[in-house]
Coordinates of C-alpha atoms in Angstrom, one line a residue:
X16 CA 77.9 72.5 108.9
X17 CA 81.6 72.6 108.3
X18 CA 83.6 74.9 106.1
X19 CA 87.0 73.7 104.9
X20 CA 89.2 76.3 103.3
X21 CA 91.7 74.0 101.6
X22 CA 92.2 70.3 100.9
X23 CA 94.5 70.2 104.0
X24 CA 91.5 71.1 106.0
X25 CA 89.5 68.0 105.0
X26 CA 89.7 65.3 107.7
X27 CA 92.0 62.5 106.8
X28 CA 89.4 60.0 108.2
X29 CA 86.5 61.3 106.1
X30 CA 84.1 58.5 105.1
X31 CA 82.7 58.3 101.6
X32 CA 80.6 61.3 100.4
X33 CA 78.3 62.6 97.7
X34 CA 79.7 65.7 96.1
X35 CA 78.4 68.6 94.2
X36 CA 80.7 71.2 92.6
X37 CA 80.3 74.7 91.3
X38 CA 80.8 78.4 92.2
X39 CA 77.2 78.5 93.7
X40 CA 77.4 82.3 93.8
X41 CA 74.1 83.6 95.2
X42 CA 72.8 79.9 95.7
X43 CA 69.9 80.7 93.5
X44 CA 66.9 78.3 92.6
X45 CA 68.9 76.6 89.9
X46 CA 71.7 75.8 92.4
X47 CA 69.1 74.5 94.9
X48 CA 67.6 72.2 92.3
X49 CA 71.2 70.6 92.0
X50 CA 71.6 70.6 95.8
X51 CA 68.2 69.0 96.3
X52 CA 69.0 66.3 94.0
X53 CA 72.5 65.7 95.6
X54 CA 70.9 65.7 99.0
X55 CA 68.4 63.0 97.9
X56 CA 71.4 60.8 96.6
X57 CA 73.3 61.3 99.9
X58 CA 70.1 60.3 101.9
X59 CA 69.6 57.2 99.9
X60 CA 73.1 56.1 100.5
X61 CA 73.4 57.4 104.0
X62 CA 76.3 59.5 103.1
X63 CA 77.4 63.2 103.8
X64 CA 76.9 65.7 101.3
X65 CA 80.0 67.9 100.5
X66 CA 79.8 71.1 98.2
X67 CA 82.9 72.0 96.5
X68 CA 83.1 75.7 95.6
X69 CA 86.0 78.0 94.6
X70 CA 87.6 81.1 96.3
X71 CA 88.1 83.4 94.5
X72 CA 85.9 82.9 91.4
X73 CA 88.0 81.3 88.8
X74 CA 87.5 84.3 86.4
X75 CA 89.1 86.6 89.2
X76 CA 92.3 84.5 88.5
X77 CA 92.1 83.7 84.8
X78 CA 90.5 87.0 83.5
X79 CA 90.2 89.4 86.2
X80 CA 89.0 92.3 83.9
X81 CA 85.9 90.0 83.2
X82 CA 85.4 88.8 86.7
X83 CA 81.8 89.1 87.9
X84 CA 80.9 91.0 91.0
X85 CA 80.0 88.6 93.8
X86 CA 76.5 88.0 95.0
X87 CA 77.6 86.4 98.3
X88 CA 80.6 86.5 100.5
X89 CA 82.2 83.1 101.0
X90 CA 80.8 82.9 104.6
X91 CA 77.3 83.8 103.5
X92 CA 77.6 81.4 100.6
X93 CA 78.6 78.6 103.0
X94 CA 75.6 79.6 105.3
X95 CA 73.1 79.3 102.4
X96 CA 74.7 76.0 101.2
X97 CA 74.3 74.6 104.7
X98 CA 70.6 75.7 104.8
X99 CA 70.1 74.0 101.4
X100 CA 71.4 70.6 102.8
X101 CA 75.2 70.6 102.7
X102 CA 76.9 68.9 105.5
X103 CA 80.3 70.4 104.6
X104 CA 81.5 73.0 102.1
X105 CA 85.1 72.8 100.7
X106 CA 86.1 76.3 99.5
X107 CA 89.0 75.3 97.1
X108 CA 91.5 78.0 96.8
X109 CA 91.7 78.7 93.2
X110 CA 94.9 79.8 91.5
X111 CA 96.8 79.1 88.3
X112 CA 98.1 75.9 89.5
X113 CA 94.7 74.5 90.2
X114 CA 93.5 76.0 86.8
X115 CA 96.4 73.9 85.1
X116 CA 94.9 70.6 86.5
X117 CA 93.6 68.2 83.8
X118 CA 90.1 66.9 84.4
X119 CA 91.6 63.6 85.6
X120 CA 93.9 65.2 88.1
X121 CA 90.9 67.3 89.5
X122 CA 88.9 64.2 89.9
X123 CA 91.7 62.3 91.6
X124 CA 93.1 65.0 93.9
X125 CA 89.7 66.5 95.0
X126 CA 86.9 64.0 94.5
X127 CA 88.7 60.6 95.0
X128 CA 91.7 61.3 97.4
X129 CA 90.3 64.1 99.5
X130 CA 86.5 63.6 99.6
X131 CA 86.2 59.7 98.7
X132 CA 83.1 60.8 96.5
X133 CA 80.8 57.8 95.7
X134 CA 78.6 60.0 93.6
X135 CA 78.9 63.5 92.0
X136 CA 75.9 65.7 91.1
X137 CA 76.6 68.9 89.1
X138 CA 74.7 71.4 86.9
X139 CA 74.3 70.1 83.3
X140 CA 76.4 72.8 82.0
X141 CA 79.3 72.2 84.5
X142 CA 82.9 72.5 83.0
X143 CA 86.1 71.7 84.8
X144 CA 89.8 71.1 84.4
X145 CA 92.4 72.9 82.3
X146 CA 90.7 75.2 79.8
X147 CA 87.3 74.0 81.0
X148 CA 88.1 70.7 79.0
X149 CA 85.9 68.5 81.2
X150 CA 82.2 68.2 81.2
X151 CA 79.5 65.9 82.7
X152 CA 80.3 63.3 80.2
X153 CA 84.0 63.5 81.3
X154 CA 82.9 63.1 85.0
X155 CA 80.9 60.0 84.0
X156 CA 83.8 58.5 82.0
X157 CA 86.4 59.2 84.7
X158 CA 84.1 58.1 87.6
X159 CA 83.3 54.6 86.4
X160 CA 86.7 53.0 87.0
X161 CA 87.1 55.0 90.2
X162 CA 83.8 53.7 91.7
X163 CA 82.1 57.1 91.4
X164 CA 78.7 57.8 89.7
X165 CA 78.1 61.2 88.0
X166 CA 75.0 63.1 86.7
X167 CA 74.2 66.6 85.5
X168 CA 71.0 68.5 86.4
X169 CA 69.3 71.1 84.4
X170 CA 69.0 74.6 86.0
X171 CA 65.5 75.4 84.5
X172 CA 63.5 78.2 85.9
X173 CA 60.5 78.0 83.7
X174 CA 60.9 80.4 80.8
X175 CA 64.0 81.7 82.5
X176 CA 67.0 79.6 83.2
X177 CA 68.2 80.8 86.7
X178 CA 71.9 81.8 86.7
X179 CA 74.0 84.2 88.8
X180 CA 74.3 86.3 85.7
X181 CA 70.6 86.8 85.4
X182 CA 70.5 87.8 89.2
X183 CA 73.3 90.4 88.5
X184 CA 71.3 91.7 85.5
X185 CA 68.3 92.2 87.6
X186 CA 70.3 94.1 90.2
X187 CA 71.9 96.3 87.8
X188 CA 68.4 97.4 86.6
X189 CA 67.2 97.8 90.1
X190 CA 64.9 95.0 89.7
X191 CA 65.3 93.4 93.2
X192 CA 61.9 91.6 92.9
X193 CA 63.2 89.8 89.8
X194 CA 66.4 89.0 91.7
X195 CA 64.4 87.6 94.7
X196 CA 62.3 85.5 92.3
X197 CA 65.4 83.9 91.0
X198 CA 67.1 83.5 94.4
X199 CA 64.0 82.3 96.3
X200 CA 64.6 85.0 98.8
X201 CA 65.3 88.8 98.9
X202 CA 68.8 89.7 97.7
X203 CA 71.0 90.9 100.5
X204 CA 74.3 92.5 101.3
X205 CA 76.3 92.0 104.4
X206 CA 78.8 94.3 106.1
X207 CA 79.8 96.1 109.2
X208 CA 78.0 99.3 110.0
X209 CA 80.4 102.2 109.9
X210 CA 80.3 105.8 111.0
X211 CA 79.1 108.1 108.1
X212 CA 78.7 111.8 107.9
X213 CA 75.6 111.6 110.0
X214 CA 73.5 113.9 107.8
X215 CA 70.6 111.4 108.2
X216 CA 70.8 111.8 112.0
X217 CA 70.7 115.5 111.6
X218 CA 67.7 115.3 109.3
X219 CA 65.7 113.0 111.6
X220 CA 66.5 109.7 109.8
X221 CA 69.6 108.1 111.2
X222 CA 70.9 105.3 109.0
X223 CA 73.1 102.3 109.4
X224 CA 75.7 102.6 106.7
X225 CA 77.4 99.7 105.1
X226 CA 80.0 100.5 102.4
X227 CA 79.7 98.7 99.0
X228 CA 82.8 96.8 97.9
X229 CA 83.4 97.3 94.1
X230 CA 83.7 93.5 94.0
X231 CA 80.3 92.9 95.6
X232 CA 77.0 93.3 93.6
X233 CA 74.5 95.7 94.8
X234 CA 71.2 97.1 93.3
X235 CA 71.3 100.1 91.0
X236 CA 71.3 103.4 92.8
X237 CA 67.9 104.3 94.3
X238 CA 65.6 103.9 97.3
X239 CA 64.3 100.4 98.3
X240 CA 62.0 98.9 100.9
X241 CA 63.6 96.0 102.8
X242 CA 64.9 94.4 106.1
X243 CA 68.0 95.0 108.2
X244 CA 69.0 91.9 110.1
X245 CA 71.6 92.1 112.9
X246 CA 73.9 89.1 112.6
X247 CA 74.9 89.2 116.3
X248 CA 71.2 88.9 117.7
X249 CA 69.3 87.8 114.7
X250 CA 66.7 90.7 115.2
X251 CA 65.2 91.6 111.8
X252 CA 64.0 95.3 111.4
X253 CA 62.0 97.0 108.6
X254 CA 63.8 99.7 106.7
X255 CA 64.0 102.2 103.9
X256 CA 67.2 101.7 102.1
X257 CA 69.2 104.1 100.1
X258 CA 71.9 102.9 97.6
X259 CA 74.3 105.3 96.0
X260 CA 76.3 108.5 97.0
X261 CA 73.6 110.9 98.0
X262 CA 73.8 113.3 95.1
X263 CA 71.8 116.2 96.9
X264 CA 74.9 117.0 99.0
X265 CA 78.3 118.1 97.4
X266 CA 81.5 116.3 97.8
X267 CA 82.9 112.9 96.8
X268 CA 81.6 109.9 98.8
X269 CA 82.0 106.1 98.4
X270 CA 78.9 104.2 97.3
X271 CA 77.0 102.8 100.2
X272 CA 73.9 101.0 101.4
X273 CA 72.2 103.2 104.0
X274 CA 69.2 101.8 106.0
X275 CA 66.9 103.9 108.0
X276 CA 65.2 101.5 110.4
X277 CA 61.5 102.6 110.3
X278 CA 60.6 104.7 113.5
X279 CA 63.8 104.0 115.3
X280 CA 66.2 106.7 116.3
X281 CA 67.6 105.0 119.2
X282 CA 69.6 102.3 117.6
X283 CA 73.4 102.2 117.9
X284 CA 74.7 99.8 115.3
X285 CA 78.2 101.0 114.7
X286 CA 80.6 98.0 114.4
X287 CA 77.7 95.6 114.2
X288 CA 77.6 93.1 111.3
X289 CA 74.3 93.3 109.5
X290 CA 72.5 91.9 106.4
X291 CA 70.4 94.2 104.4
X292 CA 67.7 92.5 102.3
X293 CA 66.0 94.3 99.5
X294 CA 62.4 93.7 98.7
X295 CA 61.1 96.3 96.3
X296 CA 62.5 99.4 94.6
X297 CA 60.7 102.7 95.5
X298 CA 62.4 105.1 93.2
X299 CA 65.6 105.9 91.4
X300 CA 68.2 108.3 92.9
X301 CA 67.5 112.0 92.6
X302 CA 69.4 115.2 93.4
X303 CA 67.1 117.6 95.1
X304 CA 67.3 121.4 94.9
X305 CA 66.8 121.9 98.7
X306 CA 66.9 120.0 101.9
X307 CA 63.1 120.7 102.4
X308 CA 62.5 118.9 99.1
X309 CA 64.6 116.1 100.2
X310 CA 62.8 115.7 103.6
X311 CA 59.5 115.7 101.9
X312 CA 60.6 112.8 99.7
X313 CA 62.1 111.0 102.5
X314 CA 58.9 111.1 104.4
X315 CA 57.1 109.7 101.4
X316 CA 59.8 107.0 101.0
X317 CA 59.4 105.9 104.6
X318 CA 55.6 105.9 104.2
X319 CA 56.0 103.8 101.0
X320 CA 58.4 101.3 102.5
X321 CA 56.2 100.9 105.6
X322 CA 53.1 100.1 103.4
X323 CA 55.0 97.7 101.1
X324 CA 56.6 95.8 103.9
X325 CA 53.4 95.6 105.8
X326 CA 51.7 94.1 102.7
X327 CA 54.7 91.7 102.2
X328 CA 54.7 90.5 105.7
X329 CA 50.9 89.9 105.6
X330 CA 51.1 88.0 102.3

């Protein structure tokens, strides 16, 4: 799967394609319905499927104070899109110049000239062009004379319409199980393991610490059961995960995702890129009156995580 970071990266000799367009943040089940339909159209026509997404999110440029936190990095998003059937991803750099393009200009510059789109598949609520003036009907109207078909796909999820906003709402409430249901997989954050204050090591529970960027969505503060995957080796390990600033100890600290890999005190993960996936919330974040109380609760958290992950793996 190829990742193109600008129109200039698209091969000049690219054959005709099927294209789907959207932010695709999180690549949830609604997105995957659109991707599945686009993949079918591409296979029927023996064409490559190209996903057009935007970097950064358009709201980060147009109304930064209202920009949503990201569910995936661009690299993670491209990886998920590839797994969902994309042959290539065009991450179109979004700025005020691109925002000023009319729907016709967007179609001509991106879909026709760069990607040679024979068909376009989008979500039914898709909007594009200056002031979001274009929609699916606009794509159909503009596509006809350009030899390009277009269709919109509903993002239904039963009683709940899957959306990135719904996933963020679940995460803000600590409902990682609800987020996983909408995503079709556990929600995960990625990052490089950094050296922390090593309190966990001193207490007998060494943790892999990943800072939480304020622009990245993370579950509400609390303790969770989940999995840590090393991106260098692919090894996946069970863990008890703390999200927050550890209020039992005084001093200002940045918010982190800290994973204790169950029954492992020998791991050296500093500098390793990892992905931490959240399966279930065990409890909210609490400040304890003593280290002994904290240790007692940590033992209970580890036991709870072990049991829950055993049940999950066996399901």
